[in-house]
C-alpha positions as a printed Julia matrix, in Angstrom:
238×3 Matrix{Float64}:
 -57.48  40.37  47.34
 -59.82  42.66  49.17
 -58.8   42.17  52.41
 -55.13  42.95  51.35
 -56.34  46.02  49.64
 -57.51  47.59  52.97
 -54.26  46.71  54.87
 -51.4   49.51  55.61
 -48.52  48.98  53.13
 -46.21  48.1   55.99
 -48.7   44.96  57.08
 -48.78  44.38  53.65
 -44.91  43.9   53.14
 -45.1   41.79  56.17
 -47.73  39.63  54.88
 -46.16  39.22  51.31
 -42.55  38.84  53.34
 -43.93  35.0   54.3
 -41.87  32.78  51.95
 -43.5   29.4   53.34
 -46.59  28.48  50.9
 -47.35  26.26  53.76
 -47.71  29.25  56.48
 -51.37  30.29  56.66
 -50.14  34.15  56.22
 -48.58  33.21  52.96
 -49.78  35.6   49.92
 -49.85  34.01  46.53
 -47.62  35.54  44.01
 -50.27  36.07  41.75
 -51.38  38.7   44.38
 -47.95  40.42  44.64
 -48.0   40.69  40.65
 -51.21  42.51  41.3
 -50.31  44.83  43.86
 -46.74  45.3   41.71
 -48.48  46.3   38.48
 -50.95  48.81  40.35
 -48.12  50.28  41.88
 -47.33  52.21  38.47
 -50.04  54.9   39.49
 -47.63  56.18  42.4
 -45.72  59.14  41.96
 -42.72  57.86  43.45
 -40.61  54.5   42.84
 -40.33  53.62  46.66
 -43.49  51.66  47.07
 -42.65  49.47  43.97
 -38.88  49.16  44.98
 -40.23  47.21  48.5
 -42.91  44.99  46.53
 -40.18  44.08  43.64
 -37.46  43.17  45.94
 -39.95  40.36  47.3
 -41.12  39.71  44.15
 -37.64  39.09  42.68
 -36.7   36.81  45.58
 -39.58  34.51  45.09
 -38.67  34.62  41.02
 -35.2   33.44  41.55
 -35.92  30.66  44.55
 -38.01  29.23  41.92
 -35.26  28.85  39.36
 -32.35  26.51  39.18
 -29.02  27.4   41.42
 -25.82  27.16  40.29
 -24.08  23.53  40.85
 -27.19  22.22  42.02
 -27.02  19.33  39.15
 -22.99  18.89  39.51
 -20.87  19.25  37.0
 -19.11  22.44  35.5
 -21.52  22.26  32.33
 -24.56  21.68  34.17
 -23.41  24.53  36.85
 -23.06  26.9   34.03
 -26.12  25.79  32.03
 -28.42  26.57  35.16
 -26.48  29.63  35.83
 -27.55  30.49  31.92
 -31.22  29.62  32.76
 -31.37  31.38  35.86
 -29.77  34.58  34.01
 -32.05  34.4   31.26
 -35.37  33.76  32.91
 -34.59  36.6   35.38
 -33.77  38.92  32.74
 -36.76  38.24  30.99
 -39.17  38.62  33.62
 -37.32  42.0   34.34
 -37.84  42.88  31.07
 -41.58  42.01  30.9
 -41.9   43.87  34.27
 -40.46  47.13  32.82
 -42.34  47.18  29.78
 -45.84  46.51  31.91
 -44.47  49.39  33.88
 -43.76  51.88  31.11
 -46.47  51.06  28.69
 -49.21  49.21  30.32
 -48.54  45.73  28.6
 -50.5   42.84  28.94
 -47.69  40.55  29.26
 -47.8   39.64  32.77
 -51.48  39.15  32.67
 -50.72  35.2   32.79
 -48.44  35.94  36.04
 -51.52  37.79  37.68
 -53.36  34.62  37.05
 -51.31  31.53  37.2
 -47.98  32.85  38.42
 -45.99  29.45  38.45
 -46.95  28.26  35.18
 -45.75  31.69  33.63
 -42.49  31.31  35.38
 -42.4   27.38  34.32
 -42.88  28.66  30.69
 -40.15  31.08  30.42
 -37.82  28.53  32.11
 -38.75  25.72  29.46
 -37.68  28.74  26.7
 -34.45  29.51  28.74
 -33.53  25.98  29.12
 -33.76  25.34  25.2
 -31.98  28.1   24.34
 -28.62  27.65  26.72
 -28.84  24.12  25.72
 -28.44  25.34  21.93
 -25.73  27.67  23.42
 -23.5   25.53  24.95
 -21.47  24.19  21.67
 -21.21  27.71  20.12
 -19.41  30.08  22.1
 -17.42  31.96  19.72
 -17.03  35.58  21.03
 -16.09  38.41  18.77
 -12.5   40.17  19.12
 -11.74  43.03  20.96
  -8.9   44.58  22.98
  -8.77  42.45  26.18
  -7.11  45.44  27.96
  -9.56  48.36  27.25
 -12.42  46.01  26.37
 -13.05  48.31  23.49
 -14.36  46.78  19.9
 -11.68  45.93  17.09
 -11.96  48.03  14.16
 -13.67  45.27  12.02
 -16.61  44.83  14.34
 -16.92  48.66  14.74
 -17.17  49.22  11.1
 -19.52  45.88  10.8
 -21.71  47.11  13.7
 -21.87  50.8   12.43
 -23.37  49.55   8.98
 -26.23  47.89  10.84
 -29.7   49.42  11.19
 -31.8   47.63  13.54
 -35.19  49.31  13.17
 -34.74  48.66   9.33
 -33.91  45.24   9.83
 -37.4   45.08  11.95
 -39.2   46.76   8.96
 -38.42  44.02   6.45
 -41.37  42.08   5.84
 -39.82  38.92   4.52
 -40.63  35.72   5.98
 -37.47  34.0    4.97
 -35.44  37.17   6.12
 -37.39  36.94   9.36
 -36.29  33.35  10.19
 -32.94  34.08   9.53
 -32.9   37.19  11.73
 -34.62  35.19  14.73
 -32.1   32.38  14.11
 -29.31  34.83  14.38
 -30.33  36.46  17.53
 -30.29  33.0   19.0
 -26.73  32.35  18.49
 -25.84  35.53  20.73
 -24.3   35.26  23.95
 -26.93  35.94  26.81
 -26.29  39.41  27.55
 -26.01  40.48  24.12
 -29.36  38.72  23.45
 -31.36  40.45  26.06
 -30.12  43.73  24.8
 -31.45  43.06  21.49
 -34.49  41.94  22.69
 -35.07  44.98  24.92
 -34.18  47.31  22.14
 -37.03  45.82  20.0
 -39.09  46.53  22.82
 -38.4   50.15  22.67
 -36.42  50.16  26.13
 -33.66  52.97  25.87
 -30.26  51.93  26.72
 -29.95  54.65  29.67
 -31.83  57.76  30.75
 -31.11  60.82  32.48
 -34.89  60.39  34.12
 -34.36  58.09  37.11
 -37.8   57.02  36.81
 -37.19  55.74  33.27
 -36.75  51.88  33.0
 -33.19  51.47  31.03
 -31.42  48.54  30.0
 -28.24  49.8   31.93
 -30.54  49.48  34.89
 -32.29  46.07  33.93
 -29.06  44.39  33.69
 -26.83  46.16  35.96
 -24.19  46.85  33.76
 -22.93  50.55  32.65
 -24.17  52.52  29.77
 -20.62  52.03  28.04
 -20.86  48.29  28.67
 -24.66  48.08  27.36
 -23.21  50.07  24.15
 -20.51  47.67  23.4
 -22.38  44.69  23.97
 -24.9   46.23  21.54
 -22.52  46.81  18.87
 -20.84  43.55  19.17
 -24.51  41.92  18.41
 -25.3   44.34  15.99
 -21.81  43.05  14.09
 -22.53  39.53  14.53
 -25.91  39.7   12.96
 -24.82  41.71  10.13
 -21.85  39.13   9.62
 -24.62  36.32   9.71
 -27.35  37.86   8.02
 -24.9   39.07   4.93
 -22.76  35.44   5.01
 -26.13  33.68   4.48
 -26.44  35.9    0.96
 -23.09  34.62  -0.23
């Protein structure tokens, strides 16, 4: 680590770009995580982006590819696992960059083990979702929510739901989140962590940037998720 800290940035990029672990110049991913976390001390995003591109490639190479197991179901499941793990890693990195969280500490100590843990969680969630795709109704031409969904979403308060300190309610809440489509689930998770949907500040990590979707798409998916959560939680009380 000390040797790498002394080299120029261009030389460091050249070193960490080596992808084969058998190469004597290969730099462990733990070191890359260390450098990318320290990049938050810079005044610009340029250095972070150079490091992130290489780290993202390493994460994606370690995840299942679509169709790797053969068959349509296996293909979709692998894609869901891949999207979920990468999305969760980006969320953790975003949280670390904005608030100095300790959630990436394990990645800096044992990267492969930490990534394997995310993958196991993603596999369990993906397998649970295979037989429950029941999308909420919305206009297929405009992509807008139906009036019923808008009404349900409008009466749901995420902050209020998070403040309810009832073990039974919290259990139902977590179970309801697990039933959401993966992008809606990721939006709810990021909202819980205080990540904004969008921002005029280009240096702020947002949900729209992390998921690569427009602000309108994120807000539409958020409202669908709110409507589904309200329906699930209220339905349990009837």
